[in-house]
JSON list of C-alpha atoms and ligand atoms in Angstrom, two decimals:
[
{"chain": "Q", "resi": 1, "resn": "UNK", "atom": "CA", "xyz": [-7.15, -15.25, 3.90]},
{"chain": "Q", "resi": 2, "resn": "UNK", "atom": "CA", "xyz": [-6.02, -13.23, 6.89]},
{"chain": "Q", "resi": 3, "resn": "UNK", "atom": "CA", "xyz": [-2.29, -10.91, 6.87]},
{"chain": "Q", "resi": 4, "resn": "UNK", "atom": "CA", "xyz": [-0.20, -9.18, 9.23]},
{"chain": "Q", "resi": 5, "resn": "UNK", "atom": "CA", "xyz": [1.39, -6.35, 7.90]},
{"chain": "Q", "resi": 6, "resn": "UNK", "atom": "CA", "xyz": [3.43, -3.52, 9.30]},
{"chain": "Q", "resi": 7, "resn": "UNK", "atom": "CA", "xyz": [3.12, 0.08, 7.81]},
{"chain": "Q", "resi": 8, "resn": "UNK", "atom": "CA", "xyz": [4.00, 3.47, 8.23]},
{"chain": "Q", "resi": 9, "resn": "UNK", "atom": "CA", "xyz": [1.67, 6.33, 7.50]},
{"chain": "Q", "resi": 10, "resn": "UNK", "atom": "CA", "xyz": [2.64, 9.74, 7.04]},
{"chain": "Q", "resi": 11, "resn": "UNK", "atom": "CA", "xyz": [-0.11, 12.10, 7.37]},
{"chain": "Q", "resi": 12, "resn": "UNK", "atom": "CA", "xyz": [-0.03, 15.70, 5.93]},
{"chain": "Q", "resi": 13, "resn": "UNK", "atom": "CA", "xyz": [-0.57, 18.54, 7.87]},
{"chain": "Q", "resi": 14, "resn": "UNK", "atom": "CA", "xyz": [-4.14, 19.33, 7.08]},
{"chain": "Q", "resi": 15, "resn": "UNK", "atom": "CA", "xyz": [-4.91, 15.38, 7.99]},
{"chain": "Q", "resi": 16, "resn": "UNK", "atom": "CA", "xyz": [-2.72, 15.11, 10.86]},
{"chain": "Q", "resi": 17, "resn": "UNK", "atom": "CA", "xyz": [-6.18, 15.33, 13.36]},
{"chain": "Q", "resi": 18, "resn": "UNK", "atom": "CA", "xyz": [-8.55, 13.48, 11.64]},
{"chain": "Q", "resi": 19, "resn": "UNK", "atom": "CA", "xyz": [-9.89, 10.42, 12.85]},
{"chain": "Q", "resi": 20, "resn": "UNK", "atom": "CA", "xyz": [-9.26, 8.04, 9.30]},
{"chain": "Q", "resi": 21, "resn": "UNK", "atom": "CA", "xyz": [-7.22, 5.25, 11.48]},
{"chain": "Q", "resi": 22, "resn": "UNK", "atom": "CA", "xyz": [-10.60, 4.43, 13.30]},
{"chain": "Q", "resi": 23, "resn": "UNK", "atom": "CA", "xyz": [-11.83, 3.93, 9.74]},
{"chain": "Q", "resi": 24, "resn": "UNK", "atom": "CA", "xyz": [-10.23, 0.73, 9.49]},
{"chain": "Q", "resi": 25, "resn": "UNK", "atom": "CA", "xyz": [-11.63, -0.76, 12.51]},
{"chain": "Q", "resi": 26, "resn": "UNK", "atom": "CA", "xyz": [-14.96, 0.11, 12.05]},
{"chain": "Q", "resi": 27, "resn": "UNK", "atom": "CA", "xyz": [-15.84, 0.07, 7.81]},
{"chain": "Q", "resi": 28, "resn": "UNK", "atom": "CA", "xyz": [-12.78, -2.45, 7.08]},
{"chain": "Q", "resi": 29, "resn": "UNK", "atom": "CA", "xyz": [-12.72, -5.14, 10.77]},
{"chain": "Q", "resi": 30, "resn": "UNK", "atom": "CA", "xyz": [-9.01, -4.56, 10.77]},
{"chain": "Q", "resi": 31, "resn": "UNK", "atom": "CA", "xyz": [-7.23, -4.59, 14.18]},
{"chain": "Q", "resi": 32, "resn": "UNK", "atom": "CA", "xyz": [-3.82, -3.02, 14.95]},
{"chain": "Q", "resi": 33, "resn": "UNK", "atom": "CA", "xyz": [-0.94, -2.20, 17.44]},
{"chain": "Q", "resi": 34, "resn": "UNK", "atom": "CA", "xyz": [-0.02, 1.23, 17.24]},
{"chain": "Q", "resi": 35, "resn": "UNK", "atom": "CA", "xyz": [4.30, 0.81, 17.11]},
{"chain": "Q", "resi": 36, "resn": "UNK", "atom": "CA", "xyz": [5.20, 4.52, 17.16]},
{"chain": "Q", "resi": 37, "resn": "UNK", "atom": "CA", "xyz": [3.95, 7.70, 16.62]},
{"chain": "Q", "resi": 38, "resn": "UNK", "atom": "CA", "xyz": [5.10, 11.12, 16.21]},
{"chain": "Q", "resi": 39, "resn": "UNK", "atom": "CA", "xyz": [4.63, 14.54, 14.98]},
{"chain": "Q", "resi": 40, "resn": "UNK", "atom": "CA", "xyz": [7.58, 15.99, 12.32]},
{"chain": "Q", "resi": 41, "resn": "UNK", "atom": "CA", "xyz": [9.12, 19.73, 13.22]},
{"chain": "Q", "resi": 42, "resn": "UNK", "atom": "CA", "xyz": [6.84, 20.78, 9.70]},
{"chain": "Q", "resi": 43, "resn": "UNK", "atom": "CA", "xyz": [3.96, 18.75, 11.93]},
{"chain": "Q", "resi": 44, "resn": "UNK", "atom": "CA", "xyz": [3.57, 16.27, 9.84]},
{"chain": "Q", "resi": 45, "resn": "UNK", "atom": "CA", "xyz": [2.18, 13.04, 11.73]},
{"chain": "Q", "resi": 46, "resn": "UNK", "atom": "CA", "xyz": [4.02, 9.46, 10.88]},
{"chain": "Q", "resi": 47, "resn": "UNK", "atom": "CA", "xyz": [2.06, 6.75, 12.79]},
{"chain": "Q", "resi": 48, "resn": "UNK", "atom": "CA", "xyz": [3.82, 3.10, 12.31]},
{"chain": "Q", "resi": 49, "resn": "UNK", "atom": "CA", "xyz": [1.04, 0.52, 12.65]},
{"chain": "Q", "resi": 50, "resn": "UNK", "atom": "CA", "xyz": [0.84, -3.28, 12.59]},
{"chain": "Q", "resi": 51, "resn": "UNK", "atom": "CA", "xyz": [-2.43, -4.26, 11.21]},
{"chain": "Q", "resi": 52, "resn": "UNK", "atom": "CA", "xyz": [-3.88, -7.52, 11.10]},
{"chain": "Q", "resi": 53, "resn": "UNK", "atom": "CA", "xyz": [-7.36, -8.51, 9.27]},
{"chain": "Q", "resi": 54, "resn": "UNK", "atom": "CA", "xyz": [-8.88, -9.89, 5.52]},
{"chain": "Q", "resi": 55, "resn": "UNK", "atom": "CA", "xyz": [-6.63, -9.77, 3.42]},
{"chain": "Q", "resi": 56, "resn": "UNK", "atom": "CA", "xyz": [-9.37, -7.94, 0.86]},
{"chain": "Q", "resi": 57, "resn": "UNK", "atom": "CA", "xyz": [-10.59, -5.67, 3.79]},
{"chain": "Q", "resi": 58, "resn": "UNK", "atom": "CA", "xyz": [-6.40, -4.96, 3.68]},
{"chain": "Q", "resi": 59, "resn": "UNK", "atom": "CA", "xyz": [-6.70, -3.54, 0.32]},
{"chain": "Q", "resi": 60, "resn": "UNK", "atom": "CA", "xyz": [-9.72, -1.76, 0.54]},
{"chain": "Q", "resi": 61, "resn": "UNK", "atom": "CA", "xyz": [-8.54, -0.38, 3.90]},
{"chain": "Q", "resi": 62, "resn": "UNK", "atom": "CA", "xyz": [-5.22, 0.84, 2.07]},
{"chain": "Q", "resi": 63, "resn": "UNK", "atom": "CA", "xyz": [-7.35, 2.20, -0.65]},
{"chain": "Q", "resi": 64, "resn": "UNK", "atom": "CA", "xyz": [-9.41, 4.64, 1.76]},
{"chain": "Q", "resi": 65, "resn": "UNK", "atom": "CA", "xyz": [-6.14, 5.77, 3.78]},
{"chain": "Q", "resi": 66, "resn": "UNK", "atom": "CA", "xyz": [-4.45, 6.31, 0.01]},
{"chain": "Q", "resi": 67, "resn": "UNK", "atom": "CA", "xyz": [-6.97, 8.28, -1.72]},
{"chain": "Q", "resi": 68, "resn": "UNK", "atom": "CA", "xyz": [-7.89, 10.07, 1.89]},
{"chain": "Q", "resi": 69, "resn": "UNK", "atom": "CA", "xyz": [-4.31, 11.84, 1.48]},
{"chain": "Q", "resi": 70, "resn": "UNK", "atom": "CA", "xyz": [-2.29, 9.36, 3.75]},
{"chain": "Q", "resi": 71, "resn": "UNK", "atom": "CA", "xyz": [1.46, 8.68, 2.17]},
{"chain": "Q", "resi": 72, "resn": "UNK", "atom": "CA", "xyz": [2.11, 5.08, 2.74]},
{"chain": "Q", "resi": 73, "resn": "UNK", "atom": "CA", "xyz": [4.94, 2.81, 3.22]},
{"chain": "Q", "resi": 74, "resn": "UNK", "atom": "CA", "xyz": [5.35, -0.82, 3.87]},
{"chain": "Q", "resi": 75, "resn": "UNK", "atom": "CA", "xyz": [8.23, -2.38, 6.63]},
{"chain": "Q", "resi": 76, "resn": "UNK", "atom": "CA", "xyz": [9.81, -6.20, 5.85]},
{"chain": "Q", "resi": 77, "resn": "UNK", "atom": "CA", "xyz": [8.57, -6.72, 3.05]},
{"chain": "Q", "resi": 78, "resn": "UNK", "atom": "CA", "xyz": [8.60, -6.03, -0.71]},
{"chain": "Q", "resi": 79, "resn": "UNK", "atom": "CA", "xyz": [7.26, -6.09, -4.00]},
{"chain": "Q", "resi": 80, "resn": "UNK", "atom": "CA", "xyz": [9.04, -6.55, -7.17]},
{"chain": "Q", "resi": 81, "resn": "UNK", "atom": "CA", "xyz": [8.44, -7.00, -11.11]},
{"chain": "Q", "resi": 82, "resn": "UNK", "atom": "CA", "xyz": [10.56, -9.72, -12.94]},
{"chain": "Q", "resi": 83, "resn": "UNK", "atom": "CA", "xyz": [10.77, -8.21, -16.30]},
{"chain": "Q", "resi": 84, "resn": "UNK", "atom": "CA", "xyz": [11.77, -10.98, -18.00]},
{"chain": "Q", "resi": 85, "resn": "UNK", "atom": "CA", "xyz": [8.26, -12.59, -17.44]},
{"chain": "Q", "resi": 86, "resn": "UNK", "atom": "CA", "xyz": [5.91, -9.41, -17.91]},
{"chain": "Q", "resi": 87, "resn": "UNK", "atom": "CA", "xyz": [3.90, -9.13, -21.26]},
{"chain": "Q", "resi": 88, "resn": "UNK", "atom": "CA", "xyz": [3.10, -5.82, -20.70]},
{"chain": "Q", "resi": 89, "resn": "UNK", "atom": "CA", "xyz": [-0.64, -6.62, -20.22]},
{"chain": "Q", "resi": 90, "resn": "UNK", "atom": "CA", "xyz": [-1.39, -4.04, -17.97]},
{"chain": "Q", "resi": 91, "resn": "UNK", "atom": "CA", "xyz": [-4.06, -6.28, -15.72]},
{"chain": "Q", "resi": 92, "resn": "UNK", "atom": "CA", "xyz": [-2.38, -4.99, -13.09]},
{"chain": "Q", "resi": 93, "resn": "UNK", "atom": "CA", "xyz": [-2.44, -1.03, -13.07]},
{"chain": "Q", "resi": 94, "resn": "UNK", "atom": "CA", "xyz": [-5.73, -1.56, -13.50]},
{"chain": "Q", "resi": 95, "resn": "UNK", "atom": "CA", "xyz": [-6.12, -3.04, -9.50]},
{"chain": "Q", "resi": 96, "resn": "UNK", "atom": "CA", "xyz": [-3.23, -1.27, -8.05]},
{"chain": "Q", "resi": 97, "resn": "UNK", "atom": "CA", "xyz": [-4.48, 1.36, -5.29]},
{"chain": "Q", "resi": 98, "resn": "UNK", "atom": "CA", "xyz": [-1.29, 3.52, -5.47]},
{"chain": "Q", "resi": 99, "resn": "UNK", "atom": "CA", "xyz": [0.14, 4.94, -8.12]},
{"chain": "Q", "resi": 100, "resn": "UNK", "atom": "CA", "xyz": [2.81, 2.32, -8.26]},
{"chain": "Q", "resi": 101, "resn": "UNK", "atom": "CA", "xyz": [2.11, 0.88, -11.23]},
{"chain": "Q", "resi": 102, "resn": "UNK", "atom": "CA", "xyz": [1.19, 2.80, -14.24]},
{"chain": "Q", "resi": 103, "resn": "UNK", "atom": "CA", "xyz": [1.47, 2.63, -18.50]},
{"chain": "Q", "resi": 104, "resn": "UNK", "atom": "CA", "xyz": [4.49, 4.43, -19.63]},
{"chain": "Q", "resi": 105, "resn": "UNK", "atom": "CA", "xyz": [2.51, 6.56, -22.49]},
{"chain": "Q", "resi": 106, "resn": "UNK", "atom": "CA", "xyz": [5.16, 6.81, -24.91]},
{"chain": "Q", "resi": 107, "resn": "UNK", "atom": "CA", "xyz": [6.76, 3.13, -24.79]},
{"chain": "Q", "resi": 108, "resn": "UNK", "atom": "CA", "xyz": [3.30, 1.62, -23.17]},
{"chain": "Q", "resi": 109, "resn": "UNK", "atom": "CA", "xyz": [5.03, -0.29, -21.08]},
{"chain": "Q", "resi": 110, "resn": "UNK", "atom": "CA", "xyz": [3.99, -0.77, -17.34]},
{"chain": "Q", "resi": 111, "resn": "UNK", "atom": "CA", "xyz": [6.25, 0.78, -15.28]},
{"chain": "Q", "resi": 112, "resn": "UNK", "atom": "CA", "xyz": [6.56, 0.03, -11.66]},
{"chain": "Q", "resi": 113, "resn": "UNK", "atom": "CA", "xyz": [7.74, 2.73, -8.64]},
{"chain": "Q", "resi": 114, "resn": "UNK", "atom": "CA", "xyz": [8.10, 0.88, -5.52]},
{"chain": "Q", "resi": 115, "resn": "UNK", "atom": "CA", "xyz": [8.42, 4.21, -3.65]},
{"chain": "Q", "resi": 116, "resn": "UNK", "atom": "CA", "xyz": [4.39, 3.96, -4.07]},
{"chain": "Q", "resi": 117, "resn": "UNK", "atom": "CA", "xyz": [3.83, 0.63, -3.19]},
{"chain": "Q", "resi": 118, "resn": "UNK", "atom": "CA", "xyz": [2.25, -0.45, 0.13]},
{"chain": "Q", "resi": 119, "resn": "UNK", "atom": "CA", "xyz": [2.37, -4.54, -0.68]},
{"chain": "Q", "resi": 120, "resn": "UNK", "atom": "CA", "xyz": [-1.45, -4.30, -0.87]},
{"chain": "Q", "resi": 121, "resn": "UNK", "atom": "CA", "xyz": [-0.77, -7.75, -3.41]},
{"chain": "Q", "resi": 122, "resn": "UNK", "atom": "CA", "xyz": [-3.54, -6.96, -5.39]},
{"chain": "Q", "resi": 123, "resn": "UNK", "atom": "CA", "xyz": [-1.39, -7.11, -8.29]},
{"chain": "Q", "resi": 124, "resn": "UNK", "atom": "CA", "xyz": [0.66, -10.64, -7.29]},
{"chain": "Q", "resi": 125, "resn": "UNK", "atom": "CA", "xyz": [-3.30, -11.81, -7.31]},
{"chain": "Q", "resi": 126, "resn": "UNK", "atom": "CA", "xyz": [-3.78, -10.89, -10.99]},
{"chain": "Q", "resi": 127, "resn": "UNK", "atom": "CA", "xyz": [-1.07, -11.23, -13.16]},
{"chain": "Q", "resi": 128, "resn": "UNK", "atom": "CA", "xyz": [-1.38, -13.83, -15.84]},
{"chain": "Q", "resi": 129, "resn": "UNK", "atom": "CA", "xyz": [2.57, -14.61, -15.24]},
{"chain": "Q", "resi": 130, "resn": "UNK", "atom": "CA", "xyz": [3.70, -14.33, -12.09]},
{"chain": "Q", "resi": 131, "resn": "UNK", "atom": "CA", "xyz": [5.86, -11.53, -12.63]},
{"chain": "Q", "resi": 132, "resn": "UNK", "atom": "CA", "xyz": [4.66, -9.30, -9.78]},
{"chain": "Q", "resi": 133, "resn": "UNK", "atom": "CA", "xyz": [6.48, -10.96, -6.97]},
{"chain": "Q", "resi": 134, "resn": "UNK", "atom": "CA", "xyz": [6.78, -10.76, -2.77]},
{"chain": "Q", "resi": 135, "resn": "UNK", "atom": "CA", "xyz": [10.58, -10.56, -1.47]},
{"chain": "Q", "resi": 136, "resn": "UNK", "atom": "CA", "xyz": [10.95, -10.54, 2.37]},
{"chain": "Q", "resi": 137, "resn": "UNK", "atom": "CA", "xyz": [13.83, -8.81, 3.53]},
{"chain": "J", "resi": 1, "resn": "SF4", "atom": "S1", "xyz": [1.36, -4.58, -4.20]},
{"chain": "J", "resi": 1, "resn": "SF4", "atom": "FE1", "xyz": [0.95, -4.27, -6.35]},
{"chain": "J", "resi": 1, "resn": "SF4", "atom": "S2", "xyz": [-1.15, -3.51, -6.42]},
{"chain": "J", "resi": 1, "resn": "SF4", "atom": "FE2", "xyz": [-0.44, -3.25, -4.31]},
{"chain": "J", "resi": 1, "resn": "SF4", "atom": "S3", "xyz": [0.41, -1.17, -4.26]},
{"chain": "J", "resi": 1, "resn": "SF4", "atom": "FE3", "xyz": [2.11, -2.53, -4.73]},
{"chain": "J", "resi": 1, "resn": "SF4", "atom": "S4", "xyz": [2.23, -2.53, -6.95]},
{"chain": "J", "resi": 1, "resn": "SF4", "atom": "FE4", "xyz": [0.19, -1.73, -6.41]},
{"chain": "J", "resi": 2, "resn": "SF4", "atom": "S1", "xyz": [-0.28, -8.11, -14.84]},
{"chain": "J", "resi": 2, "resn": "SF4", "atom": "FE1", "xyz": [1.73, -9.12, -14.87]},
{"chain": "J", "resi": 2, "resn": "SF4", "atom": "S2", "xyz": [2.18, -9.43, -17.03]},
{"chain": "J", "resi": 2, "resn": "SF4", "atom": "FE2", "xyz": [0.52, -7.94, -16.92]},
{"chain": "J", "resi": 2, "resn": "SF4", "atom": "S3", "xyz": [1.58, -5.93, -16.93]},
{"chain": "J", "resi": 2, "resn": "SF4", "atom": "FE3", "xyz": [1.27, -6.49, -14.79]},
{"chain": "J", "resi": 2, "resn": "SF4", "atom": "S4", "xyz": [3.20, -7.52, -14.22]},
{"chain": "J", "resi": 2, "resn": "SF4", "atom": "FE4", "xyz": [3.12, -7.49, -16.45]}
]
């Protein structure tokens, strides 16, 4: 299954001339439009990108950016958690790339930041309930 999905990535100062974008062309066959790009005043680089491609290349292509140092953040859509049907099973912090999703160690309940999330659906794909869910703005 193929998406389109339209991101922004913030790049830290130390990353800000590496070459990690051409990653996901050439180890992950995605393609993208470059929207906008710019360098910050503290020179940090934010690079808005519409990528297009597998939809597991996606993930793993948001997985290399996100553990590379990248800060990213998804445009149009969202990802939410209906509490009322999660059972707490934790399935999906276990596939989550970011560290959206994570087990609250006092209560052990799975909390979810959506400040963290990139819409990578890797958790939509493995909850038992359907409580991870996609809202389009
Ligand atoms: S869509 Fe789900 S798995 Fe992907 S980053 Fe967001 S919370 Fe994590
Ligand atoms: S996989 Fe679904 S039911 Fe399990 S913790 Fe995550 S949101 Fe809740």
């Amino acid at each position: 299954m193929s998406v389109c999905r339209r991101i922004v990535l913030r790049f830290p100062k130390n990353l800000v001339e590496k070459p990690l974008v051409y990653h996901l062309v050439k180890d992950y066959d995605l393609k993208f439009n470059i929207l906008r790009a710019k360098i910050t005043p503290e020179e940090e680089g934010l690079l808005s990108l519409e990528i297009k491609g597998d939809k597991n290349n996606y993930s793993r292509g948001i997985d290399f950016l996100t553990k590379s140092g990248v800060t990213i953040e998804q445009l149009g859509q969202k990802i939410r958690k209906n509490e009322d049907l999660c059972t707490q099973c934790g399935l999906c912090v276990s596939v989550c790339p970011t560290p959206a999703l994570a087990i609250d160690r006092k209560s052990r309940e799975v909390i979810f930041d959506s400040n963290h999330c990139v819409t990578c659906e890797m958790c939509i794909k493995v909850c038992p309930v359907k409580a991870m869910e996609i809202k389009f703005d």
